[in-house]
Amino acid sequence: MEQRFSNNSLDLEKLREFCKQEGEAVTYRKGDQLEREGDPARWFAYVESGCFKYVTHGISDDKAHITWFSFEGEFVVDYPTFLYACPAQTTIVAMMPSRVLRVTGQQLEQFFDQSKETMKLRAVIAEHILFQFRSRYLDLHCTTARERYELLMQRCPGIVDLLDLQDIASFLNVHPNTISKIRRDITFDCRK
């Protein structure tokens, strides 16, 4: 499945190579947790196969909210909390059997400290994450539910094969009935 959240000009090959050389290969079954909200964030990982969803629980309703995804060929991490060894702000769950190459905070810190180039990479990653979150924030505030659904389908073709209706609705911040209606409308529009 092609995934476009990470289509950008970032050259992360050095970081991928680092994870391949230094990382511990770990396999997760569907539903296994890489990180758990409230526990210390411990892992930075390169996803060799599979995918993960980021789940955060609401303060007042304790309802699970899907906030992000990491797919094959991407990195999976609760980045800011991981860097500073703080409690994870999200639970990261395997959506299918998945294999990662994971490293600890100490290993990643040593990698970043190697040179000016790797130190710059740390800053570029942080800026990229900020850009992604800003884009998501703008999507939630400036687009309709249907537009958000269509953007998700463009960014992640095939995601509907991985997620149930509830997860898609949670990520798009709408009710599952809204997703059903959008799908009906799109199907009806296609028949014209």
GROMACS .gro file of C-alpha atoms in nm:
model
  192
    1MET     CA    1   0.000   0.000   0.000
    2GLU     CA    2   0.137   0.337  -0.096
    3GLN     CA    3   0.125   0.594   0.181
    4ARG     CA    4   0.183   0.961   0.121
    5PHE     CA    5   0.200   1.120   0.464
    6SER     CA    6   0.576   1.100   0.434
    7ASN     CA    7   0.620   1.194   0.068
    8ASN     CA    8   0.863   1.479   0.108
    9SER     CA    9   1.215   1.590   0.035
   10LEU     CA   10   1.356   1.449   0.359
   11ASP     CA   11   1.648   1.219   0.300
   12LEU     CA   12   1.624   0.973   0.586
   13GLU     CA   13   1.844   0.703   0.435
   14LYS     CA   14   2.114   0.754   0.701
   15LEU     CA   15   1.857   0.708   0.973
   16ARG     CA   16   1.713   0.398   0.804
   17GLU     CA   17   2.065   0.252   0.771
   18PHE     CA   18   2.132   0.327   1.137
   19CYS     CA   19   1.818   0.136   1.240
   20LYS     CA   20   1.913  -0.154   1.011
   21GLN     CA   21   2.264  -0.174   1.158
   22GLU     CA   22   2.193  -0.102   1.525
   23GLY     CA   23   1.826  -0.185   1.568
   24GLU     CA   24   1.676  -0.486   1.737
   25ALA     CA   25   1.440  -0.675   1.505
   26VAL     CA   26   1.104  -0.718   1.679
   27THR     CA   27   0.782  -0.869   1.548
   28TYR     CA   28   0.445  -0.745   1.675
   29ARG     CA   29   0.117  -0.929   1.638
   30LYS     CA   30  -0.200  -0.740   1.549
   31GLY     CA   31  -0.302  -0.547   1.861
   32ASP     CA   32   0.043  -0.554   2.028
   33GLN     CA   33   0.165  -0.223   2.167
   34LEU     CA   34   0.495  -0.059   2.077
   35GLU     CA   35   0.430   0.219   2.330
   36ARG     CA   36   0.157   0.271   2.589
   37GLU     CA   37   0.013   0.609   2.677
   38GLY     CA   38   0.142   0.721   3.019
   39ASP     CA   39   0.441   0.483   3.025
   40PRO     CA   40   0.789   0.615   2.943
   41ALA     CA   41   0.834   0.638   2.564
   42ARG     CA   42   1.117   0.396   2.488
   43TRP     CA   43   1.138   0.312   2.120
   44PHE     CA   44   1.226   0.465   1.785
   45ALA     CA   45   1.168   0.213   1.510
   46TYR     CA   46   1.181   0.166   1.136
   47VAL     CA   47   0.880  -0.029   1.006
   48GLU     CA   48   1.006  -0.310   0.780
   49SER     CA   49   0.658  -0.453   0.730
   50GLY     CA   50   0.309  -0.386   0.858
   51CYS     CA   51   0.162  -0.069   1.004
   52PHE     CA   52   0.076   0.100   1.333
   53LYS     CA   53  -0.192   0.335   1.459
   54TYR     CA   54  -0.150   0.600   1.727
   55VAL     CA   55  -0.433   0.596   1.983
   56THR     CA   56  -0.489   0.867   2.244
   57HIS     CA   57  -0.765   0.864   2.504
   58GLY     CA   58  -0.984   1.167   2.565
   59ILE     CA   59  -0.961   1.349   2.895
   60SER     CA   60  -1.332   1.377   2.964
   61ASP     CA   61  -1.470   1.079   2.773
   62ASP     CA   62  -1.176   0.834   2.790
   63LYS     CA   63  -1.273   0.744   2.433
   64ALA     CA   64  -0.998   0.615   2.202
   65HIS     CA   65  -0.900   0.863   1.929
   66ILE     CA   66  -0.685   0.760   1.630
   67THR     CA   67  -0.440   1.046   1.569
   68TRP     CA   68  -0.178   0.911   1.328
   69PHE     CA   69  -0.042   0.611   1.137
   70SER     CA   70   0.301   0.473   1.050
   71PHE     CA   71   0.335   0.239   0.756
   72GLU     CA   72   0.596   0.012   0.601
   73GLY     CA   73   0.906   0.212   0.510
   74GLU     CA   74   0.837   0.480   0.770
   75PHE     CA   75   0.943   0.541   1.128
   76VAL     CA   76   0.717   0.477   1.424
   77VAL     CA   77   0.771   0.677   1.743
   78ASP     CA   78   0.607   0.916   1.987
   79TYR     CA   79   0.892   1.148   1.889
   80PRO     CA   80   0.889   1.443   2.130
   81THR     CA   81   0.827   1.232   2.439
   82PHE     CA   82   1.078   0.972   2.322
   83LEU     CA   83   1.357   1.228   2.282
   84TYR     CA   84   1.315   1.352   2.637
   85ALA     CA   85   1.226   1.019   2.803
   86CYS     CA   86   0.884   1.151   2.904
   87PRO     CA   87   0.563   0.951   2.938
   88ALA     CA   88   0.420   0.861   2.599
   89GLN     CA   89   0.122   1.072   2.498
   90THR     CA   90  -0.017   0.799   2.275
   91THR     CA   91  -0.048   0.424   2.257
   92ILE     CA   92   0.108   0.286   1.940
   93VAL     CA   93  -0.062  -0.035   1.828
   94ALA     CA   94   0.019  -0.280   1.547
   95MET     CA   95  -0.271  -0.288   1.301
   96MET     CA   96  -0.152  -0.619   1.153
   97PRO     CA   97   0.147  -0.847   1.205
   98SER     CA   98   0.440  -0.605   1.181
   99ARG     CA   99   0.817  -0.616   1.198
  100VAL     CA  100   1.032  -0.323   1.311
  101LEU     CA  101   1.395  -0.244   1.375
  102ARG     CA  102   1.391  -0.051   1.702
  103VAL     CA  103   1.652   0.149   1.889
  104THR     CA  104   1.658   0.313   2.231
  105GLY     CA  105   1.681   0.682   2.307
  106GLN     CA  106   2.043   0.644   2.409
  107GLN     CA  107   2.130   0.479   2.077
  108LEU     CA  108   1.952   0.751   1.880
  109GLU     CA  109   2.118   1.026   2.084
  110GLN     CA  110   2.459   0.876   2.007
  111PHE     CA  111   2.366   0.864   1.638
  112PHE     CA  112   2.264   1.231   1.636
  113ASP     CA  113   2.584   1.329   1.821
  114GLN     CA  114   2.808   1.173   1.550
  115SER     CA  115   2.840   1.480   1.329
  116LYS     CA  116   2.699   1.815   1.226
  117GLU     CA  117   2.510   1.639   0.949
  118THR     CA  118   2.331   1.399   1.185
  119MET     CA  119   2.263   1.683   1.431
  120LYS     CA  120   2.105   1.879   1.146
  121LEU     CA  121   1.897   1.572   1.061
  122ARG     CA  122   1.753   1.581   1.415
  123ALA     CA  123   1.635   1.939   1.358
  124VAL     CA  124   1.499   1.861   1.012
  125ILE     CA  125   1.297   1.568   1.150
  126ALA     CA  126   1.148   1.790   1.420
  127GLU     CA  127   1.058   2.054   1.162
  128HIS     CA  128   0.900   1.791   0.938
  129ILE     CA  129   0.690   1.655   1.225
  130LEU     CA  130   0.579   2.009   1.306
  131PHE     CA  131   0.479   2.056   0.941
  132GLN     CA  132   0.282   1.728   0.942
  133PHE     CA  133   0.095   1.819   1.258
  134ARG     CA  134   0.022   2.170   1.131
  135SER     CA  135  -0.115   2.023   0.807
  136ARG     CA  136  -0.334   1.782   1.006
  137TYR     CA  137  -0.454   2.068   1.227
  138LEU     CA  138  -0.545   2.276   0.922
  139ASP     CA  139  -0.720   1.976   0.763
  140LEU     CA  140  -0.934   1.934   1.075
  141HIS     CA  141  -1.026   2.301   1.084
  142CYS     CA  142  -1.046   2.403   0.717
  143THR     CA  143  -1.191   2.106   0.532
  144THR     CA  144  -1.524   1.927   0.533
  145ALA     CA  145  -1.558   1.568   0.648
  146ARG     CA  146  -1.580   1.454   0.286
  147GLU     CA  147  -1.268   1.651   0.191
  148ARG     CA  148  -1.078   1.496   0.485
  149TYR     CA  149  -1.194   1.150   0.374
  150GLU     CA  150  -1.083   1.214   0.015
  151LEU     CA  151  -0.745   1.350   0.133
  152LEU     CA  152  -0.693   1.037   0.342
  153MET     CA  153  -0.774   0.816   0.042
  154GLN     CA  154  -0.525   1.015  -0.171
  155ARG     CA  155  -0.252   1.001   0.094
  156CYS     CA  156  -0.306   0.638   0.183
  157PRO     CA  157  -0.458   0.440  -0.103
  158GLY     CA  158  -0.577   0.106   0.031
  159ILE     CA  159  -0.612   0.221   0.391
  160VAL     CA  160  -0.977   0.115   0.389
  161ASP     CA  161  -0.852  -0.244   0.363
  162LEU     CA  162  -0.660  -0.203   0.690
  163LEU     CA  163  -0.895   0.001   0.905
  164ASP     CA  164  -1.248  -0.051   1.018
  165LEU     CA  165  -1.507   0.223   0.986
  166GLN     CA  166  -1.463   0.324   1.352
  167ASP     CA  167  -1.089   0.387   1.309
  168ILE     CA  168  -1.134   0.595   0.994
  169ALA     CA  169  -1.407   0.797   1.163
  170SER     CA  170  -1.188   0.851   1.469
  171PHE     CA  171  -0.892   0.968   1.261
  172LEU     CA  172  -1.111   1.207   1.064
  173ASN     CA  173  -1.284   1.325   1.383
  174VAL     CA  174  -1.635   1.238   1.263
  175HIS     CA  175  -1.907   0.990   1.357
  176PRO     CA  176  -1.896   0.650   1.179
  177ASN     CA  177  -2.236   0.726   1.025
  178THR     CA  178  -2.076   1.025   0.853
  179ILE     CA  179  -1.819   0.796   0.690
  180SER     CA  180  -2.095   0.564   0.571
  181LYS     CA  181  -2.281   0.860   0.421
  182ILE     CA  182  -1.964   0.990   0.252
  183ARG     CA  183  -1.898   0.648   0.102
  184ARG     CA  184  -2.257   0.626  -0.026
  185ASP     CA  185  -2.231   0.975  -0.174
  186ILE     CA  186  -1.901   0.892  -0.346
  187THR     CA  187  -2.041   0.566  -0.484
  188PHE     CA  188  -2.353   0.746  -0.607
  189ASP     CA  189  -2.141   1.027  -0.761
  190CYS     CA  190  -1.933   0.769  -0.949
  191ARG     CA  191  -2.241   0.622  -1.116
  192LYS     CA  192  -2.336   0.951  -1.283
   0.00000   0.00000   0.00000
